[in-house]
Amino acid sequence: MKAERYPALMEAVRRRPALAGAVRALNRLLPAAAYLLYPLGAVWLLAARDPRLFRFVLVPGAVFLLGTAARRAFHAPRPYQLASYEPVVHRGGTDDSFPSRHVFSAAVIAAAFWYVFPPLGALLAVTALLLAPVRVLAGVHFPRDVLAGLAFGFGAGWLGCFVLLPGLP
């Protein structure tokens, strides 16, 4: 989707107050699920002296740092910068749109949970998949930003948790 289409999309979302409210609520709630459960999972693994804690903490941390570095390197503008409109979800910053940090963070946390507790990992994967279109409907990301976030977060998370470092638990 090109930036020129976003003003019409934002107008369509705003004309439907229930949809605009849902976009705002989901934009807060979906990432909160991952961000709140992640430290609880780490505490649970620590309390259980589970050796998978190392990978559970290392992989999302590394993905977050690499993803943040990629965002700075790409320095991609956000749709509202190119088309001059007010997004449904207000955001203070500009640039660094690619890849979506909200989405890749939720996706890598889902992969980490899948490694230690697959049912919760699957549920968090669904939240990451739902978050991607919400960020586009909110007007803060292009589809390519969220698709890259999903691919990077799930891919790097899966590699780090299930494939790389075979000698570690």
PDB file of C-alpha atoms in Angstrom:
ATOM      1  CA  MET A   1       0.000   0.000   0.000  1.00  0.00           C
ATOM      2  CA  LYS A   2       1.328   3.406  -0.915  1.00  0.00           C
ATOM      3  CA  ALA A   3       1.414   6.411   1.412  1.00  0.00           C
ATOM      4  CA  GLU A   4      -1.125   8.294  -0.747  1.00  0.00           C
ATOM      5  CA  ARG A   5      -3.830   5.775   0.217  1.00  0.00           C
ATOM      6  CA  TYR A   6      -3.427   6.278   3.956  1.00  0.00           C
ATOM      7  CA  PRO A   7      -5.434   9.526   4.338  1.00  0.00           C
ATOM      8  CA  ALA A   8      -8.480   7.770   2.850  1.00  0.00           C
ATOM      9  CA  LEU A   9      -7.859   4.725   5.047  1.00  0.00           C
ATOM     10  CA  MET A  10      -7.616   6.896   8.168  1.00  0.00           C
ATOM     11  CA  GLU A  11     -10.837   8.679   7.214  1.00  0.00           C
ATOM     12  CA  ALA A  12     -12.597   5.336   6.693  1.00  0.00           C
ATOM     13  CA  VAL A  13     -11.442   4.102  10.119  1.00  0.00           C
ATOM     14  CA  ARG A  14     -12.453   7.359  11.822  1.00  0.00           C
ATOM     15  CA  ARG A  15     -15.940   7.282  10.220  1.00  0.00           C
ATOM     16  CA  ARG A  16     -16.521   4.028  12.103  1.00  0.00           C
ATOM     17  CA  PRO A  17     -16.077   4.912  15.783  1.00  0.00           C
ATOM     18  CA  ALA A  18     -16.310   1.272  16.852  1.00  0.00           C
ATOM     19  CA  LEU A  19     -13.511   0.336  14.453  1.00  0.00           C
ATOM     20  CA  ALA A  20     -11.344   3.287  15.524  1.00  0.00           C
ATOM     21  CA  GLY A  21     -11.891   2.358  19.162  1.00  0.00           C
ATOM     22  CA  ALA A  22     -11.046  -1.276  18.454  1.00  0.00           C
ATOM     23  CA  VAL A  23      -7.845  -0.271  16.638  1.00  0.00           C
ATOM     24  CA  ARG A  24      -6.792   1.911  19.577  1.00  0.00           C
ATOM     25  CA  ALA A  25      -7.664  -0.755  22.152  1.00  0.00           C
ATOM     26  CA  LEU A  26      -5.978  -3.593  20.258  1.00  0.00           C
ATOM     27  CA  ASN A  27      -2.931  -1.427  19.661  1.00  0.00           C
ATOM     28  CA  ARG A  28      -2.543  -1.227  23.454  1.00  0.00           C
ATOM     29  CA  LEU A  29      -3.765  -4.674  24.509  1.00  0.00           C
ATOM     30  CA  LEU A  30      -2.042  -6.981  22.015  1.00  0.00           C
ATOM     31  CA  PRO A  31       1.524  -5.838  22.739  1.00  0.00           C
ATOM     32  CA  ALA A  32       0.712  -5.630  26.458  1.00  0.00           C
ATOM     33  CA  ALA A  33      -0.066  -9.352  26.491  1.00  0.00           C
ATOM     34  CA  ALA A  34       3.433 -10.203  25.307  1.00  0.00           C
ATOM     35  CA  TYR A  35       5.196  -7.481  27.278  1.00  0.00           C
ATOM     36  CA  LEU A  36       3.497  -8.419  30.553  1.00  0.00           C
ATOM     37  CA  LEU A  37       3.782 -12.194  30.170  1.00  0.00           C
ATOM     38  CA  TYR A  38       7.439 -12.153  29.153  1.00  0.00           C
ATOM     39  CA  PRO A  39       8.911 -11.080  32.529  1.00  0.00           C
ATOM     40  CA  LEU A  40       6.474 -13.417  34.289  1.00  0.00           C
ATOM     41  CA  GLY A  41       7.766 -16.271  32.141  1.00  0.00           C
ATOM     42  CA  ALA A  42      11.354 -15.363  32.995  1.00  0.00           C
ATOM     43  CA  VAL A  43      10.568 -15.265  36.729  1.00  0.00           C
ATOM     44  CA  TRP A  44       8.785 -18.613  36.457  1.00  0.00           C
ATOM     45  CA  LEU A  45      11.781 -20.197  34.699  1.00  0.00           C
ATOM     46  CA  LEU A  46      14.167 -18.651  37.226  1.00  0.00           C
ATOM     47  CA  ALA A  47      12.125 -19.895  40.186  1.00  0.00           C
ATOM     48  CA  ALA A  48      11.984 -23.369  38.643  1.00  0.00           C
ATOM     49  CA  ARG A  49      15.744 -23.224  37.950  1.00  0.00           C
ATOM     50  CA  ASP A  50      14.895 -24.189  34.401  1.00  0.00           C
ATOM     51  CA  PRO A  51      18.017 -24.088  32.200  1.00  0.00           C
ATOM     52  CA  ARG A  52      15.910 -22.852  29.261  1.00  0.00           C
ATOM     53  CA  LEU A  53      15.867 -19.440  30.981  1.00  0.00           C
ATOM     54  CA  PHE A  54      19.161 -18.514  29.301  1.00  0.00           C
ATOM     55  CA  ARG A  55      17.756 -18.984  25.796  1.00  0.00           C
ATOM     56  CA  PHE A  56      14.384 -17.483  26.814  1.00  0.00           C
ATOM     57  CA  VAL A  57      16.151 -14.245  27.773  1.00  0.00           C
ATOM     58  CA  LEU A  58      19.051 -14.245  25.281  1.00  0.00           C
ATOM     59  CA  VAL A  59      17.085 -14.739  22.070  1.00  0.00           C
ATOM     60  CA  PRO A  60      14.474 -11.964  22.470  1.00  0.00           C
ATOM     61  CA  GLY A  61      17.157  -9.620  23.795  1.00  0.00           C
ATOM     62  CA  ALA A  62      19.396 -10.237  20.778  1.00  0.00           C
ATOM     63  CA  VAL A  63      16.479  -9.908  18.351  1.00  0.00           C
ATOM     64  CA  PHE A  64      15.400  -6.647  19.964  1.00  0.00           C
ATOM     65  CA  LEU A  65      18.912  -5.196  19.649  1.00  0.00           C
ATOM     66  CA  LEU A  66      19.357  -6.401  16.045  1.00  0.00           C
ATOM     67  CA  GLY A  67      15.900  -5.196  15.042  1.00  0.00           C
ATOM     68  CA  THR A  68      16.470  -1.791  16.597  1.00  0.00           C
ATOM     69  CA  ALA A  69      19.806  -1.502  14.770  1.00  0.00           C
ATOM     70  CA  ALA A  70      18.092  -2.460  11.496  1.00  0.00           C
ATOM     71  CA  ARG A  71      15.423   0.205  12.025  1.00  0.00           C
ATOM     72  CA  ARG A  72      18.089   2.839  12.514  1.00  0.00           C
ATOM     73  CA  ALA A  73      20.019   1.624   9.471  1.00  0.00           C
ATOM     74  CA  PHE A  74      16.951   1.658   7.192  1.00  0.00           C
ATOM     75  CA  HIS A  75      15.659   4.897   8.722  1.00  0.00           C
ATOM     76  CA  ALA A  76      12.410   4.403   6.804  1.00  0.00           C
ATOM     77  CA  PRO A  77       9.759   7.123   7.063  1.00  0.00           C
ATOM     78  CA  ARG A  78       6.338   6.333   8.463  1.00  0.00           C
ATOM     79  CA  PRO A  79       3.265   6.614   6.237  1.00  0.00           C
ATOM     80  CA  TYR A  80       2.012   9.765   8.005  1.00  0.00           C
ATOM     81  CA  GLN A  81       5.309  11.497   7.266  1.00  0.00           C
ATOM     82  CA  LEU A  82       4.923  10.912   3.547  1.00  0.00           C
ATOM     83  CA  ALA A  83       1.199  11.615   3.227  1.00  0.00           C
ATOM     84  CA  SER A  84       0.740  14.234   5.966  1.00  0.00           C
ATOM     85  CA  TYR A  85      -2.233  12.875   7.893  1.00  0.00           C
ATOM     86  CA  GLU A  86      -3.024  12.240  11.544  1.00  0.00           C
ATOM     87  CA  PRO A  87      -2.796   8.515  12.386  1.00  0.00           C
ATOM     88  CA  VAL A  88      -5.562   6.861  14.401  1.00  0.00           C
ATOM     89  CA  VAL A  89      -2.977   5.971  17.042  1.00  0.00           C
ATOM     90  CA  HIS A  90      -0.911   8.991  17.970  1.00  0.00           C
ATOM     91  CA  ARG A  91       2.795   8.434  17.904  1.00  0.00           C
ATOM     92  CA  GLY A  92       5.398  10.950  18.886  1.00  0.00           C
ATOM     93  CA  GLY A  93       8.300   9.904  16.702  1.00  0.00           C
ATOM     94  CA  THR A  94       9.152   9.785  13.064  1.00  0.00           C
ATOM     95  CA  ASP A  95      11.208   7.489  10.842  1.00  0.00           C
ATOM     96  CA  ASP A  96      12.480   4.067  11.886  1.00  0.00           C
ATOM     97  CA  SER A  97       9.301   2.436  10.596  1.00  0.00           C
ATOM     98  CA  PHE A  98      10.918  -0.657   9.054  1.00  0.00           C
ATOM     99  CA  PRO A  99      10.633  -3.256  10.516  1.00  0.00           C
ATOM    100  CA  SER A 100       7.855  -2.750  13.055  1.00  0.00           C
ATOM    101  CA  ARG A 101       9.363  -3.047  16.536  1.00  0.00           C
ATOM    102  CA  HIS A 102       5.977  -3.740  18.136  1.00  0.00           C
ATOM    103  CA  VAL A 103       5.436  -6.647  15.762  1.00  0.00           C
ATOM    104  CA  PHE A 104       8.917  -8.178  15.828  1.00  0.00           C
ATOM    105  CA  SER A 105       9.021  -7.929  19.620  1.00  0.00           C
ATOM    106  CA  ALA A 106       5.643  -9.653  19.988  1.00  0.00           C
ATOM    107  CA  ALA A 107       6.695 -12.315  17.460  1.00  0.00           C
ATOM    108  CA  VAL A 108      10.026 -13.155  19.105  1.00  0.00           C
ATOM    109  CA  ILE A 109       8.375 -13.303  22.538  1.00  0.00           C
ATOM    110  CA  ALA A 110       5.840 -15.724  21.050  1.00  0.00           C
ATOM    111  CA  ALA A 111       8.689 -17.876  19.716  1.00  0.00           C
ATOM    112  CA  ALA A 112      10.426 -17.838  23.110  1.00  0.00           C
ATOM    113  CA  PHE A 113       7.236 -18.917  24.853  1.00  0.00           C
ATOM    114  CA  TRP A 114       6.683 -21.580  22.207  1.00  0.00           C
ATOM    115  CA  TYR A 115      10.079 -22.957  23.223  1.00  0.00           C
ATOM    116  CA  VAL A 116       9.176 -23.287  26.918  1.00  0.00           C
ATOM    117  CA  PHE A 117       5.359 -23.582  26.877  1.00  0.00           C
ATOM    118  CA  PRO A 118       3.963 -24.242  23.373  1.00  0.00           C
ATOM    119  CA  PRO A 119       0.258 -23.527  24.095  1.00  0.00           C
ATOM    120  CA  LEU A 120       1.053 -20.044  25.405  1.00  0.00           C
ATOM    121  CA  GLY A 121       3.528 -19.528  22.569  1.00  0.00           C
ATOM    122  CA  ALA A 122       0.807 -20.357  20.052  1.00  0.00           C
ATOM    123  CA  LEU A 123      -1.590 -17.923  21.712  1.00  0.00           C
ATOM    124  CA  LEU A 124       1.036 -15.181  21.675  1.00  0.00           C
ATOM    125  CA  ALA A 125       1.784 -15.961  18.017  1.00  0.00           C
ATOM    126  CA  VAL A 126      -1.875 -15.230  17.264  1.00  0.00           C
ATOM    127  CA  THR A 127      -1.601 -11.909  19.108  1.00  0.00           C
ATOM    128  CA  ALA A 128       1.474 -10.981  17.038  1.00  0.00           C
ATOM    129  CA  LEU A 129      -0.377 -11.916  13.834  1.00  0.00           C
ATOM    130  CA  LEU A 130      -3.344  -9.773  14.895  1.00  0.00           C
ATOM    131  CA  LEU A 131      -1.121  -6.863  15.877  1.00  0.00           C
ATOM    132  CA  ALA A 132       0.332  -6.553  12.365  1.00  0.00           C
ATOM    133  CA  PRO A 133      -2.855  -5.341  10.607  1.00  0.00           C
ATOM    134  CA  VAL A 134      -3.750  -3.219  13.631  1.00  0.00           C
ATOM    135  CA  ARG A 135      -0.512  -1.233  13.216  1.00  0.00           C
ATOM    136  CA  VAL A 136      -1.371  -0.650   9.539  1.00  0.00           C
ATOM    137  CA  LEU A 137      -4.987   0.336  10.319  1.00  0.00           C
ATOM    138  CA  ALA A 138      -3.640   2.671  12.998  1.00  0.00           C
ATOM    139  CA  GLY A 139      -1.712   4.467  10.257  1.00  0.00           C
ATOM    140  CA  VAL A 140       1.742   4.086  11.801  1.00  0.00           C
ATOM    141  CA  HIS A 141       3.208   1.367   9.532  1.00  0.00           C
ATOM    142  CA  PHE A 142       3.208   0.184   5.960  1.00  0.00           C
ATOM    143  CA  PRO A 143       2.272  -3.471   5.340  1.00  0.00           C
ATOM    144  CA  ARG A 144       5.921  -4.183   4.451  1.00  0.00           C
ATOM    145  CA  ASP A 145       6.963  -2.948   7.922  1.00  0.00           C
ATOM    146  CA  VAL A 146       4.722  -5.358   9.784  1.00  0.00           C
ATOM    147  CA  LEU A 147       5.376  -8.283   7.421  1.00  0.00           C
ATOM    148  CA  ALA A 148       9.113  -7.790   7.887  1.00  0.00           C
ATOM    149  CA  GLY A 149       8.554  -7.563  11.645  1.00  0.00           C
ATOM    150  CA  LEU A 150       6.655 -10.861  11.659  1.00  0.00           C
ATOM    151  CA  ALA A 151       9.234 -12.635   9.495  1.00  0.00           C
ATOM    152  CA  PHE A 152      12.193 -11.278  11.454  1.00  0.00           C
ATOM    153  CA  GLY A 153      10.663 -11.846  14.903  1.00  0.00           C
ATOM    154  CA  PHE A 154       9.326 -15.349  14.280  1.00  0.00           C
ATOM    155  CA  GLY A 155      12.264 -16.388  12.089  1.00  0.00           C
ATOM    156  CA  ALA A 156      15.042 -15.174  14.361  1.00  0.00           C
ATOM    157  CA  GLY A 157      13.132 -16.339  17.434  1.00  0.00           C
ATOM    158  CA  TRP A 158      12.643 -19.804  15.983  1.00  0.00           C
ATOM    159  CA  LEU A 159      16.282 -20.050  14.899  1.00  0.00           C
ATOM    160  CA  GLY A 160      17.557 -18.862  18.258  1.00  0.00           C
ATOM    161  CA  CYS A 161      15.277 -21.038  20.350  1.00  0.00           C
ATOM    162  CA  PHE A 162      15.111 -24.236  18.311  1.00  0.00           C
ATOM    163  CA  VAL A 163      18.067 -24.383  15.909  1.00  0.00           C
ATOM    164  CA  LEU A 164      21.155 -22.412  16.941  1.00  0.00           C
ATOM    165  CA  LEU A 165      23.388 -23.124  19.939  1.00  0.00           C
ATOM    166  CA  PRO A 166      22.547 -26.859  20.045  1.00  0.00           C
ATOM    167  CA  GLY A 167      24.593 -27.518  23.204  1.00  0.00           C
ATOM    168  CA  LEU A 168      22.504 -25.125  25.274  1.00  0.00           C
ATOM    169  CA  PRO A 169      19.205 -26.096  26.885  1.00  0.00           C
TER     170      PRO A 169
END
